[in-house]
Structures are given as structure tokens and as C-alpha cells.
PDB file of C-alpha atoms in Angstrom:
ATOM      1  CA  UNK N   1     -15.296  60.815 180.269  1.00 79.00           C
ATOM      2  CA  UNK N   2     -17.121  57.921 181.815  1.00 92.00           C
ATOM      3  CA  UNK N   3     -20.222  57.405 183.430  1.00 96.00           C
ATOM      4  CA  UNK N   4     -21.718  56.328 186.822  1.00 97.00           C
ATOM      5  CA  UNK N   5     -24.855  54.985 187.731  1.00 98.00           C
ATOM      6  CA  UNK N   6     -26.261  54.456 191.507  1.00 98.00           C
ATOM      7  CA  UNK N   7     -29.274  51.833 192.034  1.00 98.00           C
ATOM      8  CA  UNK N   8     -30.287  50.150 195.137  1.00 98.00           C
ATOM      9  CA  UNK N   9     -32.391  53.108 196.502  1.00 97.00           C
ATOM     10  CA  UNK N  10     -36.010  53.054 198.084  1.00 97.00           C
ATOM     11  CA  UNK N  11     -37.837  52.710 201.400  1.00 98.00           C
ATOM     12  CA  UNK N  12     -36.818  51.251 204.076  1.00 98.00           C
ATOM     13  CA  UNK N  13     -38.077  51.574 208.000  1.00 98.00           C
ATOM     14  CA  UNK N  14     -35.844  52.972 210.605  1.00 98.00           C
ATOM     15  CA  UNK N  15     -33.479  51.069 211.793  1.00 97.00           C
ATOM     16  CA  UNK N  16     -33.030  48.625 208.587  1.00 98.00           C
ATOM     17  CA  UNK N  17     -30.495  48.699 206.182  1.00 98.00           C
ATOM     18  CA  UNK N  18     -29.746  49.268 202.443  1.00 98.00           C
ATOM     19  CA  UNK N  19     -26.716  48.983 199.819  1.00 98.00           C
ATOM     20  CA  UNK N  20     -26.126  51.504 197.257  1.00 98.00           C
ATOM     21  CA  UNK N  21     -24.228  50.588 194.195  1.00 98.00           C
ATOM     22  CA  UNK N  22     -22.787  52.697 191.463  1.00 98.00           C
ATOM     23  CA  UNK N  23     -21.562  51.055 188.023  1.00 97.00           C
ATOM     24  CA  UNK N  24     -19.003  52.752 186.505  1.00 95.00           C
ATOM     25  CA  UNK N  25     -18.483  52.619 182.518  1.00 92.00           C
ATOM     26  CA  UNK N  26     -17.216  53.829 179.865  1.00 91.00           C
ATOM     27  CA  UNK N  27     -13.397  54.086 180.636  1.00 86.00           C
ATOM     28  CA  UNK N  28     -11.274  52.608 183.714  1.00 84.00           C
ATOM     29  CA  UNK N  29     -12.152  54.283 187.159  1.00 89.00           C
ATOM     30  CA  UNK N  30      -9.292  52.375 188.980  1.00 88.00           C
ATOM     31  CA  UNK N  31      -7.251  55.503 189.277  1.00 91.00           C
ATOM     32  CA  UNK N  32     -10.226  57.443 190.931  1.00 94.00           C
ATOM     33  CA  UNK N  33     -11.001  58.213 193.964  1.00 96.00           C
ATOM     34  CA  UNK N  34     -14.401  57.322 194.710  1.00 97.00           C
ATOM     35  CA  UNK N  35     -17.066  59.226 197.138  1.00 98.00           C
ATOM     36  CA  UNK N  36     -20.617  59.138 197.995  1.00 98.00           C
ATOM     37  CA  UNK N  37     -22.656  62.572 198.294  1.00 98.00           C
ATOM     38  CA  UNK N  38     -26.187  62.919 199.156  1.00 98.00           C
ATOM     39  CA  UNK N  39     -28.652  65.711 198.823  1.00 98.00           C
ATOM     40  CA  UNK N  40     -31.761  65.958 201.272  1.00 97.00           C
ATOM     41  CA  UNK N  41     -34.352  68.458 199.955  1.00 94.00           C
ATOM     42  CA  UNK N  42     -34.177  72.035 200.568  1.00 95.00           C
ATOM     43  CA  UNK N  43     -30.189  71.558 202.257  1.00 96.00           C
ATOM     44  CA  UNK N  44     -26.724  71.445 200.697  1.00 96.00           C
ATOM     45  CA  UNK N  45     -25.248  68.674 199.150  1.00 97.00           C
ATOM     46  CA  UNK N  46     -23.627  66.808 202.198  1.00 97.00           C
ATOM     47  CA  UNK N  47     -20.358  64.623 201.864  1.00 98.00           C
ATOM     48  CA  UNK N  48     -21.144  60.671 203.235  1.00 98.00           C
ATOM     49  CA  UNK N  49     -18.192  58.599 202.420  1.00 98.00           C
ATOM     50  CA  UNK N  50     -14.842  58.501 200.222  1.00 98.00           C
ATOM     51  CA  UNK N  51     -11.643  56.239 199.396  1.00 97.00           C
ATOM     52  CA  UNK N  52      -8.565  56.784 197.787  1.00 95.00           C
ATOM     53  CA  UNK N  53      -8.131  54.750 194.184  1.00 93.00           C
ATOM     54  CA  UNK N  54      -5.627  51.996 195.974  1.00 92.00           C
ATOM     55  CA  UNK N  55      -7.962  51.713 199.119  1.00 91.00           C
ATOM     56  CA  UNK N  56      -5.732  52.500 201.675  1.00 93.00           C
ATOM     57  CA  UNK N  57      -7.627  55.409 203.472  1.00 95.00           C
ATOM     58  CA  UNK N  58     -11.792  55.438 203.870  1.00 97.00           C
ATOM     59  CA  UNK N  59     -13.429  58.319 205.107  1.00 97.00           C
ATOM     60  CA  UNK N  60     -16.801  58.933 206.636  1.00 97.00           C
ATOM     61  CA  UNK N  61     -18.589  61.435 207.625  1.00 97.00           C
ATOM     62  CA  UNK N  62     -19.245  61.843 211.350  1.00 96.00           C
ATOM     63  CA  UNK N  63     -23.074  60.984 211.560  1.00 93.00           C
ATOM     64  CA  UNK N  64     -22.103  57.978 209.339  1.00 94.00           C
ATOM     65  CA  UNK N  65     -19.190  56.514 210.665  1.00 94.00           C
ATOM     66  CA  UNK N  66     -20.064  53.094 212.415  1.00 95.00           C
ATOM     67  CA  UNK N  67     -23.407  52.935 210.319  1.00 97.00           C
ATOM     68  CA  UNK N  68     -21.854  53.308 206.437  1.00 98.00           C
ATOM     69  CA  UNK N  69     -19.318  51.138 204.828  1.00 98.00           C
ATOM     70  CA  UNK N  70     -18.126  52.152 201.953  1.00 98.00           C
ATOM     71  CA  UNK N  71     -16.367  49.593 199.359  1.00 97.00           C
ATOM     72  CA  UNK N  72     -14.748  48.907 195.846  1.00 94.00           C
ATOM     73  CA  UNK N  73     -14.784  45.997 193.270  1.00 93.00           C
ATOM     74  CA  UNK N  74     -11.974  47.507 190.927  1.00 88.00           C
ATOM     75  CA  UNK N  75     -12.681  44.430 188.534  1.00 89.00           C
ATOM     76  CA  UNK N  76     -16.422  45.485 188.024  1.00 91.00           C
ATOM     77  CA  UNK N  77     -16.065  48.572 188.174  1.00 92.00           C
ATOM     78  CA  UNK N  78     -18.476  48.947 190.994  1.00 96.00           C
ATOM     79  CA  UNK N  79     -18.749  51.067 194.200  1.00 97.00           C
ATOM     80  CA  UNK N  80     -20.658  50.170 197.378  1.00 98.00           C
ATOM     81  CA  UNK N  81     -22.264  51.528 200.220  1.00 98.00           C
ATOM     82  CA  UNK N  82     -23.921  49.803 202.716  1.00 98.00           C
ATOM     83  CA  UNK N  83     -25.874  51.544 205.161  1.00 98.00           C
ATOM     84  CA  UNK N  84     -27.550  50.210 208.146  1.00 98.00           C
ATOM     85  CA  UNK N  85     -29.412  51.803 211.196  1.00 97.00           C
ATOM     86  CA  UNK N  86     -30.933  54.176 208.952  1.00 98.00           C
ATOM     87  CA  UNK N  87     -32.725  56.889 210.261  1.00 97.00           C
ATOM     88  CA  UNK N  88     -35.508  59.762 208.782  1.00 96.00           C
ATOM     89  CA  UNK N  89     -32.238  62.228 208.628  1.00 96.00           C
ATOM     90  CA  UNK N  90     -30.571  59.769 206.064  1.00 97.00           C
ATOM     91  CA  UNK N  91     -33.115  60.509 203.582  1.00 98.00           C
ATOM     92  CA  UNK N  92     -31.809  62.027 201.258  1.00 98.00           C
ATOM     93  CA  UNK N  93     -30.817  61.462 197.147  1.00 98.00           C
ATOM     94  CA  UNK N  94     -27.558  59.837 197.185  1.00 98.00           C
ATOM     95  CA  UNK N  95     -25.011  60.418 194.701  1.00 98.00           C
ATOM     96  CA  UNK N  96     -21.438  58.568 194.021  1.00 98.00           C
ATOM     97  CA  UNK N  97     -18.787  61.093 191.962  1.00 98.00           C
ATOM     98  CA  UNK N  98     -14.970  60.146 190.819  1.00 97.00           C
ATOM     99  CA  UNK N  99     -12.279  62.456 190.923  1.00 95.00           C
ATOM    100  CA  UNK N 100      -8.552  62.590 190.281  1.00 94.00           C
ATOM    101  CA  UNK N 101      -7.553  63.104 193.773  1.00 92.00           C
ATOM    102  CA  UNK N 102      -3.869  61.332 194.989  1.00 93.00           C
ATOM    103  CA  UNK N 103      -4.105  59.045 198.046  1.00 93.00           C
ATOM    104  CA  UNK N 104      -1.428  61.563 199.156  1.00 92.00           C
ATOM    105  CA  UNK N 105      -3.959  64.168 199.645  1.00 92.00           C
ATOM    106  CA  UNK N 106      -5.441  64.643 202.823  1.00 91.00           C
ATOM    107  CA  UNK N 107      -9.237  64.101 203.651  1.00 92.00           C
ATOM    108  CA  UNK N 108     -10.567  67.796 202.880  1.00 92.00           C
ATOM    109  CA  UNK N 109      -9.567  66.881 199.482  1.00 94.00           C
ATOM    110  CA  UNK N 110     -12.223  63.999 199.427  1.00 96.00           C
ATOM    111  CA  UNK N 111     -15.087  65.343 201.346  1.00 96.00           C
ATOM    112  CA  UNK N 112     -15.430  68.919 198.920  1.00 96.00           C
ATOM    113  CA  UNK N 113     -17.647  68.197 196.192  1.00 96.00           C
ATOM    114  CA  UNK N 114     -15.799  70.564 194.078  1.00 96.00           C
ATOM    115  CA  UNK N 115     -12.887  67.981 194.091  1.00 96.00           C
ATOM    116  CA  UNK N 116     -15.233  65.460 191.728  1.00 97.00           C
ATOM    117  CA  UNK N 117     -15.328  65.522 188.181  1.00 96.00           C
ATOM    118  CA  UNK N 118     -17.802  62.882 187.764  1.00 96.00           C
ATOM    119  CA  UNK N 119     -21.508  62.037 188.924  1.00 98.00           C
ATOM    120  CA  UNK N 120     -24.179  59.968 188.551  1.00 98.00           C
ATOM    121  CA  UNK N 121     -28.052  60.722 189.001  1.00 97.00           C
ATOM    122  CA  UNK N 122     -28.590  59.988 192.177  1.00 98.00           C
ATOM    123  CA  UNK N 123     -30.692  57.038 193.682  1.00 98.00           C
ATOM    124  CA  UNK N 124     -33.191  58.029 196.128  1.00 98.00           C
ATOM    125  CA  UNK N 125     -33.402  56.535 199.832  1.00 98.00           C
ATOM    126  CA  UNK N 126     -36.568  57.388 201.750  1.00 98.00           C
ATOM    127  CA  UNK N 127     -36.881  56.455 205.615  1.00 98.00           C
ATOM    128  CA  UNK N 128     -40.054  55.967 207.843  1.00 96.00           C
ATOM    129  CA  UNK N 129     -40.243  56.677 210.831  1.00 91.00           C
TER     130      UNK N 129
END
């Protein structure tokens, strides 16, 4: 089935930056979409970022867009995101999860969790204030 791993977590003051990665093994994920998730104690999982397997649409989330980039090296198998202008409310454990989903597919299709088949573990980010 394939697995994915997230590093690049920890603390970081308000206002700096971070970048997430997530290696993916164990078979090819360049015919996945790829998303990023995170989960903030005590609330709902919360969609932060997607793109289609060719890279022709991104989406973000609307309390991330301008401060998250998300990216793709199809060739190692690895999926960014780069945060920056972090805030306490981007605390949170962030996850990244592939799915099957058609760049033909509108956007709903990549911000429901429910649309992934796989995750990773999560790498925590912590923000102080």
C-alpha cells in the first residue's frame, strides 16, 4: 500500500517559518494526489493544503493561503510544505495523506479527509507566542 512519513516538525516563535516533508515509500505515489491535514488538540482534523498528481491545481485552505506553499519532488518521492508567518493557531499535528483523486475532480474532492487512503503519523508543530 505504501507508506508516508512527515518530519520537519517542532517549535518555532510566531512569526518564523518551518518546512514539513513527507517521504513516501514503498510503491510509486506519482499518480496521487497529495494533501496536508492537521489536527490541533481537542478540534477536528482540519484540511491545510492539496495538489492534483500532475500539479496543475494547488489548493489551500483560507487561513493558509499566502502563508503555506505546498510542493512535490515526484523523483524522490517527497512532499513539501513550507509554512511561514506562523502563528499559536497553526499548532497543531500535521499530517500528509495520498489518495486516488483525478485532477478532473473539483476541490471538495481534495479538502475531505475521507477522500485519502493513505497517512502518515503526523509531525508535530508547536508555536509561541
Amino acid at each position: 500500500q505504501g507508506q508516508l512519513v512527515e518530519s520537519g516538525g517542532g517549535l518555532v516563535q510566531a512569526g518564523g517559518s518551518l518546512r514539513l516533508s513527507c517521504a513516501a515509500s514503498g510503491r510509486s505515489f506519482s499518480q496521487y494526489a497529495m494533501g496536508w491535514f492537521r489536527q490541533a488538540p481537542r478540534k477536528d482534523r482540519e484540511f491545510v493544503a492539496a495538489m492534483t498528481w500532475d500539479g496543475t491545481s494547488v489548493y489551500y485552505a483560507d487561513a493558509m493561503r499566502g502563508r503555506f506553499t505546498i510542493s512535490r519532488d515526484v523523483d524522490r518521492n517527497v512532499l513539501y510544505l513550507r509554512m511561514r508567518d506562523l502563528v499559536p493557531e497553526d499548532a497543531a499535528l500535521y499530517y500528509c495523506a495520498a489518495g486516488p483523486m483525478s485532477p478532473l475532480e473539483d476541490s471538495d474532492s481534495y479538502t475531505s479527509a475521507t477522500k485519502y487512503a493513505i497517512w502518515g503519523q503526523g509531525t508535530q508543530v508547536t508555536v509561541s507566542s
